[in-house]
XYZ file of C-alpha atoms in Angstrom:
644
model
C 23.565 1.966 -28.330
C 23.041 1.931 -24.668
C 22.703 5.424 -22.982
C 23.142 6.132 -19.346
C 20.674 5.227 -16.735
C 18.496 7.257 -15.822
C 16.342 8.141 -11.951
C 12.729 8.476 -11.622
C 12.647 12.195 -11.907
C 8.764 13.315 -9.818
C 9.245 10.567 -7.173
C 12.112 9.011 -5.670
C 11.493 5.494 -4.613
C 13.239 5.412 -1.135
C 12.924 1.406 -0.002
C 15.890 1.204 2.867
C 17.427 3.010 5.782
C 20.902 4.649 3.394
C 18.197 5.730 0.931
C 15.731 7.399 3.768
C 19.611 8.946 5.095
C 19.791 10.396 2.084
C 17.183 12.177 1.707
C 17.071 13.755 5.141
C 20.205 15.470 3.549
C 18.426 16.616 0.628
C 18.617 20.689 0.209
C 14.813 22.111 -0.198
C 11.509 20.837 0.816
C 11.031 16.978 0.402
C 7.258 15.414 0.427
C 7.154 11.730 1.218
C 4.260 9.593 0.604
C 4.942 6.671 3.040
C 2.903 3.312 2.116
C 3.179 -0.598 2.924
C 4.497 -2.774 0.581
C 1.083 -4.967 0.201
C -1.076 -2.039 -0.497
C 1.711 0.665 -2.126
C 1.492 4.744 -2.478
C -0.738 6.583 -3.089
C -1.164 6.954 -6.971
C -4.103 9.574 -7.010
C -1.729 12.283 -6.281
C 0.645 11.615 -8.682
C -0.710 14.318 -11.591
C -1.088 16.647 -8.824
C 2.468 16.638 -7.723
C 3.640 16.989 -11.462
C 1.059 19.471 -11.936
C 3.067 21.511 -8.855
C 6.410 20.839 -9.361
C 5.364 22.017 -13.328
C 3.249 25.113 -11.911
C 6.268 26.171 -9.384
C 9.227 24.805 -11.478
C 11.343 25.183 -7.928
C 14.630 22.871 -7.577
C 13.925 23.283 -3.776
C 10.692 21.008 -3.950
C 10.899 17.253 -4.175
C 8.787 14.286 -4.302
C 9.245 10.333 -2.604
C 7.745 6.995 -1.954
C 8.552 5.702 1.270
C 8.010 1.818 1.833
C 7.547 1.739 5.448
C 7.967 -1.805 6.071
C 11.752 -2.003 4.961
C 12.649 1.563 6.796
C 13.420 1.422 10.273
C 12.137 5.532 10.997
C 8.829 4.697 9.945
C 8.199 1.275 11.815
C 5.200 2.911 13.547
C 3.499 3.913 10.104
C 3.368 0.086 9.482
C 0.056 -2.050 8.989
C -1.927 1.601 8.409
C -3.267 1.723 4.945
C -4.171 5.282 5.028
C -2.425 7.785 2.618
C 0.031 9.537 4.842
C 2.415 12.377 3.682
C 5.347 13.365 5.550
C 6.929 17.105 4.964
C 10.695 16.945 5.503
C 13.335 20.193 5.356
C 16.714 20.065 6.437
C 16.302 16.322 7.878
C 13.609 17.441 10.423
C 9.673 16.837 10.009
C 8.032 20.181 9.239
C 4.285 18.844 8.492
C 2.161 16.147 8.068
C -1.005 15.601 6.093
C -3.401 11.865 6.492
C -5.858 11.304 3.232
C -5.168 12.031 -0.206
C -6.944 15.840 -0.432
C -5.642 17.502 -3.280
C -6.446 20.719 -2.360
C -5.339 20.897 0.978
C -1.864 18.748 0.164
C -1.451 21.186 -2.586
C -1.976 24.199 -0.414
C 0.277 22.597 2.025
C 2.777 21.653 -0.344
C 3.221 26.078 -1.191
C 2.930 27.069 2.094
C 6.025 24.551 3.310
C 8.449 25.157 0.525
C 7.797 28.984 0.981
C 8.829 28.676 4.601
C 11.605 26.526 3.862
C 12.622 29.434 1.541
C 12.770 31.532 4.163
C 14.709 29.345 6.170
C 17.321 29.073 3.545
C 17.125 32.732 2.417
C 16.743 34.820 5.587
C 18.599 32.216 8.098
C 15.799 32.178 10.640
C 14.712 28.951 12.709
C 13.695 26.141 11.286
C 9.664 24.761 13.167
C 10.241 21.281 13.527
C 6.746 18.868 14.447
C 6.430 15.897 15.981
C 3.673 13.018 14.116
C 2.299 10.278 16.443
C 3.450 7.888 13.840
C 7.083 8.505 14.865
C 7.565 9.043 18.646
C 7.360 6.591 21.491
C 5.369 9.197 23.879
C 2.093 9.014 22.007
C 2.476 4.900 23.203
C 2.022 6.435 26.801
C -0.670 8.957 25.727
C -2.722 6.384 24.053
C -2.722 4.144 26.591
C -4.012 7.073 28.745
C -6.856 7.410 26.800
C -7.672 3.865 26.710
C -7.311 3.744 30.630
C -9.457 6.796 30.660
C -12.163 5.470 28.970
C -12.176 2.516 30.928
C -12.991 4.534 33.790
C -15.981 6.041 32.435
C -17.552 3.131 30.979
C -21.109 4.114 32.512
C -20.566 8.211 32.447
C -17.716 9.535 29.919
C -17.545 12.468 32.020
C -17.752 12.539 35.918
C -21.021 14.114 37.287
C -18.998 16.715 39.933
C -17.437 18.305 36.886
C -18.204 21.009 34.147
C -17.017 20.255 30.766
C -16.730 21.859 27.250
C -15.867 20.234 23.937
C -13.176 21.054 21.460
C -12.315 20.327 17.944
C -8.652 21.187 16.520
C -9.773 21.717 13.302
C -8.381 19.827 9.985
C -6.066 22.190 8.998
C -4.199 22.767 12.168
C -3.991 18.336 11.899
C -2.445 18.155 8.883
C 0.289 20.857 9.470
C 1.385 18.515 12.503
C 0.364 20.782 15.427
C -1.928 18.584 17.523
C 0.928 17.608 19.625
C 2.034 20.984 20.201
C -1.291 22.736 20.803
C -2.147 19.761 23.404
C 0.549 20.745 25.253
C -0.337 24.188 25.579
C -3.979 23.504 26.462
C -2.693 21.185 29.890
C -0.395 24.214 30.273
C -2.980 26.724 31.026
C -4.457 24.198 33.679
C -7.161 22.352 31.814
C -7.305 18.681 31.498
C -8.226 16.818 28.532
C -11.072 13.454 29.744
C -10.840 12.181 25.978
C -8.821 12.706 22.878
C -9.764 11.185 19.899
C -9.012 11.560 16.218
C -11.931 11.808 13.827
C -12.631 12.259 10.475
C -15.783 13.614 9.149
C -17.813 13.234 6.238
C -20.231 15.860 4.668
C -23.216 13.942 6.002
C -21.745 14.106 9.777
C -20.238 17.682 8.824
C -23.957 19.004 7.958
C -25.211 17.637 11.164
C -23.114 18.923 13.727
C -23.168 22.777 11.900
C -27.053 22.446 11.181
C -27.369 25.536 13.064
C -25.295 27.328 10.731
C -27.072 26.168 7.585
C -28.298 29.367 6.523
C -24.674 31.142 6.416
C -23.431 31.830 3.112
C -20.324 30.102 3.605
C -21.888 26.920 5.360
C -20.947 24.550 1.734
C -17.474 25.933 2.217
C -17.352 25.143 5.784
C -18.443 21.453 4.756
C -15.700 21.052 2.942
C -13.076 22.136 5.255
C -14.641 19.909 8.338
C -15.079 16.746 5.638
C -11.638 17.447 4.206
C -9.269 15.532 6.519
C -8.892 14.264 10.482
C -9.795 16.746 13.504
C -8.927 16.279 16.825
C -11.994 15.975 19.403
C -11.239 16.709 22.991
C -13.461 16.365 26.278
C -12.406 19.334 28.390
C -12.609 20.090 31.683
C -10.551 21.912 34.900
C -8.854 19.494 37.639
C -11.185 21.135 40.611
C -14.361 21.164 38.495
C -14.442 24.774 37.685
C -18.110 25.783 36.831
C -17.505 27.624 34.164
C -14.900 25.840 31.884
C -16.909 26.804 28.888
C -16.431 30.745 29.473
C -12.699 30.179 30.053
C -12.170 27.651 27.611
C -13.893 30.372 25.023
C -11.211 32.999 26.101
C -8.496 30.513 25.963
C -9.567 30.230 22.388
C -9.870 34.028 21.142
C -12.315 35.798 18.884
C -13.665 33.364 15.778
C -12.490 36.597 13.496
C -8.715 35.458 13.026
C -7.701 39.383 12.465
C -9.441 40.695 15.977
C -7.835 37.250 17.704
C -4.492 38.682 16.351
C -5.320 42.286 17.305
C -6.669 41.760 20.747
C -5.813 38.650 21.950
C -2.521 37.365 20.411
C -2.064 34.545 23.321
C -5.144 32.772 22.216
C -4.813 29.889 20.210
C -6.571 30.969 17.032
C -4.291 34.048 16.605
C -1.464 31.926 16.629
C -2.820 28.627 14.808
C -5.760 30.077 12.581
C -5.049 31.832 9.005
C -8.733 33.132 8.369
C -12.366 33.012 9.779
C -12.638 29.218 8.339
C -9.908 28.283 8.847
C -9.654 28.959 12.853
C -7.535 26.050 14.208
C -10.025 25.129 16.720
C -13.583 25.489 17.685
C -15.341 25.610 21.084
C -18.704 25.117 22.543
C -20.779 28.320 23.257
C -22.659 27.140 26.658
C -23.474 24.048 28.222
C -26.403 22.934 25.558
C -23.943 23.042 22.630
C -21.588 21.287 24.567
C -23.770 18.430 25.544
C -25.305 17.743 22.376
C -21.822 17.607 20.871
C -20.481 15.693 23.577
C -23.546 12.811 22.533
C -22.408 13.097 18.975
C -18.776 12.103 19.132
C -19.152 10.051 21.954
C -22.867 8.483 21.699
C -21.854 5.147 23.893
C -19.746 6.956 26.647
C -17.833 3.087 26.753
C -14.502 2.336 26.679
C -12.702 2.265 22.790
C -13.169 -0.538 20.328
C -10.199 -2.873 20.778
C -7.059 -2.238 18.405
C -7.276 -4.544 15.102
C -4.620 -6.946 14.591
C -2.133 -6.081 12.137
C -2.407 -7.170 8.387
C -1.123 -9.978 7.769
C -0.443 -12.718 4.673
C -0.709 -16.275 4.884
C -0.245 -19.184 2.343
C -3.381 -20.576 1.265
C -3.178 -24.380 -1.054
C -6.425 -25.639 -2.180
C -5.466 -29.280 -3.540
C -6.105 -30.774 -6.947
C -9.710 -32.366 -6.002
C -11.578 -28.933 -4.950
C -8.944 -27.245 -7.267
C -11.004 -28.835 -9.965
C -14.313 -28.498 -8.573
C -14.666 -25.969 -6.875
C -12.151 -23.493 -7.760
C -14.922 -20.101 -8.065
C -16.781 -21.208 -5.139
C -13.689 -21.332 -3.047
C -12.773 -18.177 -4.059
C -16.200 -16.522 -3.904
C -16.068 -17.672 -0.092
C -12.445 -16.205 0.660
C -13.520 -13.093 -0.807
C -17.085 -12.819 0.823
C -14.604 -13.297 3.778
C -12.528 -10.116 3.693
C -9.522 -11.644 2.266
C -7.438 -10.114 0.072
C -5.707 -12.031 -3.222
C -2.171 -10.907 -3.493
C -0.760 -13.501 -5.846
C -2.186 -16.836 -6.781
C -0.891 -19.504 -9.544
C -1.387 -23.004 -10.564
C 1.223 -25.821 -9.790
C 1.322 -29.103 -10.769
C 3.843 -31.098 -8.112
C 6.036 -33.929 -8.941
C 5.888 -36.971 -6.352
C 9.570 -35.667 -5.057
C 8.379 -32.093 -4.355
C 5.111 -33.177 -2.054
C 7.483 -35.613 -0.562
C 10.079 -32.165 0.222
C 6.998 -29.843 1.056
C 5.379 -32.605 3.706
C 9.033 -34.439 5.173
C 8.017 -35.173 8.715
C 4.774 -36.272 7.300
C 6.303 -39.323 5.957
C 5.812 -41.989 8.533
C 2.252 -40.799 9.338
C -0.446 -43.499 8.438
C -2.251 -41.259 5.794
C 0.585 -39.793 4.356
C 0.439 -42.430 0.818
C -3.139 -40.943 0.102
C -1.854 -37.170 1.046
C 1.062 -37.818 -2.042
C -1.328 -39.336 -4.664
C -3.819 -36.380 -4.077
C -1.214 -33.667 -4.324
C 0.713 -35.190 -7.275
C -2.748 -35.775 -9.349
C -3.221 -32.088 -10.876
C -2.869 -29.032 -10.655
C -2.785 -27.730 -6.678
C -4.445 -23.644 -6.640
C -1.691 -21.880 -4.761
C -2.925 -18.635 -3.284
C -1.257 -15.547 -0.981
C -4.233 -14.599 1.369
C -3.893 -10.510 2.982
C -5.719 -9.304 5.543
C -5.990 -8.197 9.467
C -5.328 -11.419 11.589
C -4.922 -13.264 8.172
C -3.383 -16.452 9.723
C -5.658 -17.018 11.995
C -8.926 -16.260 10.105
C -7.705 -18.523 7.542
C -7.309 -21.335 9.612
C -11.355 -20.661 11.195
C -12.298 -20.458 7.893
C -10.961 -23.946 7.222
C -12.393 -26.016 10.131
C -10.458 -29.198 11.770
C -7.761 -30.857 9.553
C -10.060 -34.091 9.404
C -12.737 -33.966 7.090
C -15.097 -36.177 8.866
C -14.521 -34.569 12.336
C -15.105 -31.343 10.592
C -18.476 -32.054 9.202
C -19.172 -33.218 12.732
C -18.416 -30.000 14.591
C -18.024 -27.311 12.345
C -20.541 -27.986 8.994
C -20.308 -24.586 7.504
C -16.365 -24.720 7.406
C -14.579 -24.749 4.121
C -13.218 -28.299 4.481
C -16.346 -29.872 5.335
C -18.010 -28.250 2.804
C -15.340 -28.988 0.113
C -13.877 -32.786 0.208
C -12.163 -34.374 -2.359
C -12.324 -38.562 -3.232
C -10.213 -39.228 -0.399
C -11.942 -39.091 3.117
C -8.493 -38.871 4.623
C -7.255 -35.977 3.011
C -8.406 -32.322 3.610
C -8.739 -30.428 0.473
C -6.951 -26.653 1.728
C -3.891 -25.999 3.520
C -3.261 -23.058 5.635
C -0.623 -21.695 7.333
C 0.234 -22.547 11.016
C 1.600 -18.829 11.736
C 2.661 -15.675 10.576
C 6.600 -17.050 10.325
C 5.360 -19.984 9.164
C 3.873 -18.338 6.676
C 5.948 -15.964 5.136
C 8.360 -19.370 5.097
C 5.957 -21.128 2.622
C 4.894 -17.975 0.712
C 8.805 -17.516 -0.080
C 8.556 -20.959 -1.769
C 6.183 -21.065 -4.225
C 6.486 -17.315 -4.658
C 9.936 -16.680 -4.436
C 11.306 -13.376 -5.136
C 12.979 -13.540 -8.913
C 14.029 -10.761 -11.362
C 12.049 -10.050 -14.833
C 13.051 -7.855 -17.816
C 10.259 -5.137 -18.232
C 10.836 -2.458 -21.694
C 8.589 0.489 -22.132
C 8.759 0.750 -25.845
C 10.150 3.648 -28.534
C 7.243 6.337 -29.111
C 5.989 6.386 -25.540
C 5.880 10.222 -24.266
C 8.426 11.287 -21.055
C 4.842 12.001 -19.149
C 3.742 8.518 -19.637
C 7.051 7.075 -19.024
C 6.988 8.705 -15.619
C 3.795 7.418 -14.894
C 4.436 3.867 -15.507
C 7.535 3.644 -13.416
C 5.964 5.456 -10.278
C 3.179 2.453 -10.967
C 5.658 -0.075 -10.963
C 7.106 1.324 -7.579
C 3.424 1.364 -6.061
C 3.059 -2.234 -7.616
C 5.671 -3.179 -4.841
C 8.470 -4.093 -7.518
C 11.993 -2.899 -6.760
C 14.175 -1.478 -10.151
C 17.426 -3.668 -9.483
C 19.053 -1.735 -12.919
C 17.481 0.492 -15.639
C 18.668 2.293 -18.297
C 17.432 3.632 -22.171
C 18.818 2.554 -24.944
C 18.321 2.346 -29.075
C 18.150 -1.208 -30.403
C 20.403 -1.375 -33.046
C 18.909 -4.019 -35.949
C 21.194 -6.453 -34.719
C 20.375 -6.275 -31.343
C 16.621 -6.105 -31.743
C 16.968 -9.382 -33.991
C 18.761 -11.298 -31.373
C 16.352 -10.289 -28.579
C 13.466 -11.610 -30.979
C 15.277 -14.324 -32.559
C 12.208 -16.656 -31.672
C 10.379 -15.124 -33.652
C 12.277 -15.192 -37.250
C 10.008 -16.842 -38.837
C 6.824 -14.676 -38.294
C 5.149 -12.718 -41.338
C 5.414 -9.521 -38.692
C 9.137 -10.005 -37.662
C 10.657 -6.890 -39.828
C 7.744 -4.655 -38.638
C 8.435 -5.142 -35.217
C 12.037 -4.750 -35.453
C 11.639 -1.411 -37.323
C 9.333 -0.092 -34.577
C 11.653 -1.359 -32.178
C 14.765 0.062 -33.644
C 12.960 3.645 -34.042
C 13.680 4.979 -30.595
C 14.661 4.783 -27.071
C 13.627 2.605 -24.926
C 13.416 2.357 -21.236
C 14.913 -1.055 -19.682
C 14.285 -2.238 -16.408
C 15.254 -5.132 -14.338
C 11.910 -5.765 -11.708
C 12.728 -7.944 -8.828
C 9.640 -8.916 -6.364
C 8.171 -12.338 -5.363
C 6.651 -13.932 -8.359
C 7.942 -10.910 -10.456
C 7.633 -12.793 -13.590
C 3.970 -13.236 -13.382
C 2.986 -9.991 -11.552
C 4.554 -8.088 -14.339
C 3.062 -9.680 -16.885
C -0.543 -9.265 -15.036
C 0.232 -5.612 -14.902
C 0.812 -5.369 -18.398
C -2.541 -7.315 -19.780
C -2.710 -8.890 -22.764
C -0.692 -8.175 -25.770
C -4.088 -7.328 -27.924
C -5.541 -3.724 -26.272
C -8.540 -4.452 -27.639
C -8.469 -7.786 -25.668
C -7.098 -6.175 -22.262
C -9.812 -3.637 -22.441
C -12.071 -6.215 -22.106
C -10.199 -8.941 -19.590
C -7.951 -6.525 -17.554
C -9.218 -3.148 -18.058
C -6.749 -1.632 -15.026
C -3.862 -3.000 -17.141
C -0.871 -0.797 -18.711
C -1.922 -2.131 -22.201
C -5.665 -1.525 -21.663
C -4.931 1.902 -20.648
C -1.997 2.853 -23.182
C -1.680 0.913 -25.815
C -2.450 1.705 -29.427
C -2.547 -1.609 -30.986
C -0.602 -4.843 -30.775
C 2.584 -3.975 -32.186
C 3.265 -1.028 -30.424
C 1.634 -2.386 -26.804
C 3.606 -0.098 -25.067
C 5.655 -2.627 -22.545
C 7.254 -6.442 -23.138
C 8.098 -8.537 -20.390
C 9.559 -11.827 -20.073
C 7.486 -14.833 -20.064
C 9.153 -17.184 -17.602
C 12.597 -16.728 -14.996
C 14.861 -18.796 -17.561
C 14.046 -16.131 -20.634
C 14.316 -13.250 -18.309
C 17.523 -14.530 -17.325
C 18.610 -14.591 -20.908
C 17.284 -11.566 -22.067
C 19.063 -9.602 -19.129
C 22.028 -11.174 -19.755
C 21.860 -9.565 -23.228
C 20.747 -6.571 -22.362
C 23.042 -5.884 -18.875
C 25.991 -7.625 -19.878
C 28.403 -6.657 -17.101
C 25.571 -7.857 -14.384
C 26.713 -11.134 -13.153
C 23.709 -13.818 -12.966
C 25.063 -15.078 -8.968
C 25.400 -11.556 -7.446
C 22.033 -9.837 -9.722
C 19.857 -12.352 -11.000
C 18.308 -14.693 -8.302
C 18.516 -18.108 -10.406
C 15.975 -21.013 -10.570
C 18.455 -23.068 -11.056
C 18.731 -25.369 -14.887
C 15.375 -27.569 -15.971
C 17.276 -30.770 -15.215
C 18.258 -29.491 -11.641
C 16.621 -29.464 -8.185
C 16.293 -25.661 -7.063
C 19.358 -24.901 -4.337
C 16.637 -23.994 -2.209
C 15.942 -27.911 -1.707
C 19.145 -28.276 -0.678
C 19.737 -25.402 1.965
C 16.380 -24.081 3.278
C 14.282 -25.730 5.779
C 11.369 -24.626 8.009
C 12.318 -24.635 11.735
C 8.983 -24.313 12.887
C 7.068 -26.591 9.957
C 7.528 -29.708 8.728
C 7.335 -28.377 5.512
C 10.525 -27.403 3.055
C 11.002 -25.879 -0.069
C 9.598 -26.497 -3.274
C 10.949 -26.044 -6.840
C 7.791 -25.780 -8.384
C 7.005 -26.036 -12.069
C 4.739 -23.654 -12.524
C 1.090 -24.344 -14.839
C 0.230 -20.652 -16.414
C -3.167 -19.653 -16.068
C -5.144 -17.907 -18.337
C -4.764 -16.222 -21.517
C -0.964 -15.116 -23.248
C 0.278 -12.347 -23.375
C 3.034 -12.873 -25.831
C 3.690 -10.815 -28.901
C 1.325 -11.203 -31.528
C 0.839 -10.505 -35.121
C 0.114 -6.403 -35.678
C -2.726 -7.458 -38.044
C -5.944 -9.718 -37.511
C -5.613 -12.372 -39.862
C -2.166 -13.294 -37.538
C -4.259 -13.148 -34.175
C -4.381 -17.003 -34.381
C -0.752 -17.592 -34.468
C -0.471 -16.431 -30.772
C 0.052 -19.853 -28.949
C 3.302 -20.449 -30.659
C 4.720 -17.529 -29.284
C 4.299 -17.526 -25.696
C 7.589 -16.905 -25.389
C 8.431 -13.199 -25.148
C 5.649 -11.009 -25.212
């Protein structure tokens, strides 16, 4: 019997602009791990935010995944692949933490739903922050610093005036003051020659406090200098005051947090420090310190590195010829390149489809030896990620004319990979980044699968799976538990009737609840079954040792997850399983074996002379489909590739 449906209960998956609404409303303290769709959250933190929300047991404290590229609010956060956590109470931004540090998120994490208690409890004001990720000033202010550094190309810091050096500490960072302490250091009349965020590690940590080596607590200070950004400012005073150090000292307050507090409560570290460590912000002593730390942030005194492009994906075909060939060496080079693999499958093409993919091709003089290399085998389809992505792709491949490319450009991928034709090129790449994402819809184009985490799995697992599906970039379109009854479990296996193991599998089946989930994501069908593994554990362990079944599974029958094995059974077995879902408005079709895809029919590139494809797709590797539970069946996988 079907039960109801059921929420991800640690994380809520947040993936458009009514969900991020929503939970601006939510009551309590809400921590948001924003991430990019091609790289997902964070899943290092997961155990730690059970392990809190166990510990603390507080209604008040909630966890989400963000997807920044479908979320209008977090625009700015987009093309950044570090872990960024966002601290939200009462819709407003009360902290933010960069890097996945356990112990500081989780001291964060206390601190911020105390306060929001407070808020709540005792009715006093809310501290709202301000993250550069968000707001349009820090545009202006970075450009500033740029321009600034332009300036001082030969000399970071004019000879006719004193400076200092200053470092807002990690802690201060990651509760989302920098903006607010900034403001108060131009306020008391000094002005800031360079700003720039760093982050250090324990090697660089140990260097710059070598002097303090011989403190007790110098290990502990490591940590807390290595354990997230700091802000590194170039100080100085507008008329070249000689002794900015001295005042920029006071400004500061006593390193001892409880005399700061006592005799200087203006200073910054009795507002913004919580112990001696932990002091918000530190300060050269005299003009020695502040010159040798002045050479070790800023070593080249030039202007900043250039901003990288954004990360990109482009469409990558490497026809049947070097397909055949050279398949690993093709792929060894893209990799030795930087590139990342985000999907990849085999297609074979019918002589229609290459005539659909190349139209305005047609009349062109080589077009006849184009269609007989593309229609004989397989073509290596392949979605390339990276910074610049188009663009490096298309270096990589050299001019579209094999022999002019082996004239001027030897070392490029299609002079160093031809096929039998010398008027055909051997890989395809995108001509832009709309271009792209055009093609990459085509022979990857979003589609639902049916995904079931089996009877006997625990609730902790269970959690842990789903937030792994979210960070796999799937979307769950429907989910729900339910019981198989023996009926049930017999028609969703019917193709297997005949198999020696058919009643054992529908008994373990049949023997609790299971979780069923609709996935929808480009090449769903595929990805899903690559995130499972192989049906065999023992086998996964081996081949795909990241897999859910490598990780989870006890043995073949009870493999922990199913999914469909191709958009057509998915379709049916949804239909079965979500019977009110309509197919039109739910289920995105691939239309029936003996018809054309409606894509042919309606999409076009405006920019490319290429159009859709409705591509028959050649599965690569091993199957995972359900196999026997004992050896001697192992054998009698390949006839059912079905289901697995």
């Amino acid at each position: 019997m079907a039960g109801k449906k059921k929420e991800v209960s640690l994380q809520v998956s947040i993936s458009n602009d009514e969900h991020w609404g929503e939970m601006l409303t939510t009551k309590g303290l809400t921590v948001v791990d924003v991430f990019q769709q091609w790289c997902g959250p964070c899943r290092a933190v997961v155990s730690l935010f059970r392990k809190v929300k166990n510990e603390l047991g507080d209604d008040l404290l909630h966890f989400a995944i963000a997807e920044a590229d479908s979320i209008e609010a977090l625009e700015k956060y987009r093309g950044k692949c570090e872990p960024t956590f966002l601290f939200y109470a009462g819709g407003e931004l009360v902290a933010v933490l960069r890097g996945a540090n356990a112990p500081l998120l989780q001291k964060m994490i206390v601190e911020e739903l105390a306060k929001e208690k407070k808020v709540l409890e005792q009715d006093i004001k809310r501290i709202a922050v301000e993250d550069d990720g968000l707001i349009d000033k820090e545009e202006v202010q970075e450009e500033t610093e740029a321009h600034q550094h332009e300036e001082y190309e030969e000399a970071l810091v004019p000879a006719n005036k004193s400076y200092t050096m200053g470092i807002m500490k990690p802690d201060v960072v990651a509760h989302g003051k920098t903006d607010e302490i900034i403001m108060k250091i131009q306020d008391a009349g000094f002005e800031i020659l360079a700003h720039e965020e760093r982050t250090l590690s324990e090697s660089e940590a140990q260097e710059f406090y070598q002097h303090k080596a011989a403190e007790p607590y110098f290990q502990e200070l490591i940590r807390f200098m290595s354990s997230g950004p700091s802000h590194v400012l170039v100080i100085s005073y507008p008329e070249g005051t000689d002794d900015v150090i001295s005042a920029w000292q006071a400004f500061l307050g006593p390193a001892d947090i409880e005399e700061a507090k006592r005799e200087h409560p203006e200073s910054l570290r009795a507002q913004y420090g919580t112990e001696d460590l932990f002091n918000a912000l530190h300060g050269s002593r005299d003009s020695k310190e502040a010159g040798r730390e002045l050479a070790f942030f800023f070593p080249n005194f030039g202007p900043p590195e250039p901003e990288l492009a954004p990360v990109e994906r482009t469409l990558a075909l490497v026809r049947p010829d070097a397909a055949r060939e050279n398949r690993d060496e093709i792929l060894a080079r893209i990799h030795e390149a930087g590139f990342t693999v985000a999907m990849q499958k085999q297609v074979t093409l019918a002589e229609e489809q290459v005539r659909q993919f190349y139209g305005q091709h047609q009349d062109e003089e080589n077009f006849q030896a184009l269609l007989t290399n593309m229609t004989s085998g397989p073509v290596l389809a392949l979605v390339l990620a990276k910074q610049g992505a188009v663009e490096h792709w298309r270096n990589l491949l050299g001019p579209k004319d094999p022999t002019q490319a082996k004239q001027e450009q030897p070392n490029c991928l299609r002079a160093q990979f031809t096929g039998e034709s010398v008027y055909v090129n051997q890989l395809h790449g995108s001509e832009s980044v709309e271009v792209a994402e055009q093609e990459i819809s085509f022979f990857f184009p979003t589609e639902c699968t049916l995904a079931v985490i089996k009877p006997d799995t625990s609730e902790e697992l269970r959690e842990e799976i789903l937030v792994e599906v979210g960070a796999a970039g799937f979307t769950i379109s429907e989910q729900k538990e339910m019981v198989f009854s023996r009926e049930m479990a017999e028609e969703f296996y019917k193709q297997l009737t005949d198999k020696p193991f058919f009643n054992q599998l529908l008994d373990y089946m049949c023997r609790g609840p299971c979780t069923m989930l609709i996935l929808s994501k480009e090449n769903a069908v595929e990805e899903w079954r690559t995130m499972m593994g192989p049906a065999d554990p023992s086998k996964a362990k081996e081949t795909a040792p990241g897999s859910l079944r490598a990780r989870f599974a006890k043995d073949i029958l009870e493999n922990i997850v199913h999914g469909s094995s191709s958009s057509q059974h998915a379709q049916e077995k949804i239909q079965l399983i979500f019977r009110e879902i309509s197919s039109e408005s739910q289920v995105i079709s691939t239309g029936n074996d003996d018809e054309p895809n409606p894509l042919e029919a309606t999409e076009s590139h405006p920019t490319s002379s290429e159009k859709p494809l409705d591509l028959p797709e050649q599965r690569e590797g091993g199957n995972t489909g359900e196999q026997s539970p004992t050896s001697d069946l192992h054998a009698q996988t390949s006839d059912i590739v079905q289901e697995s």
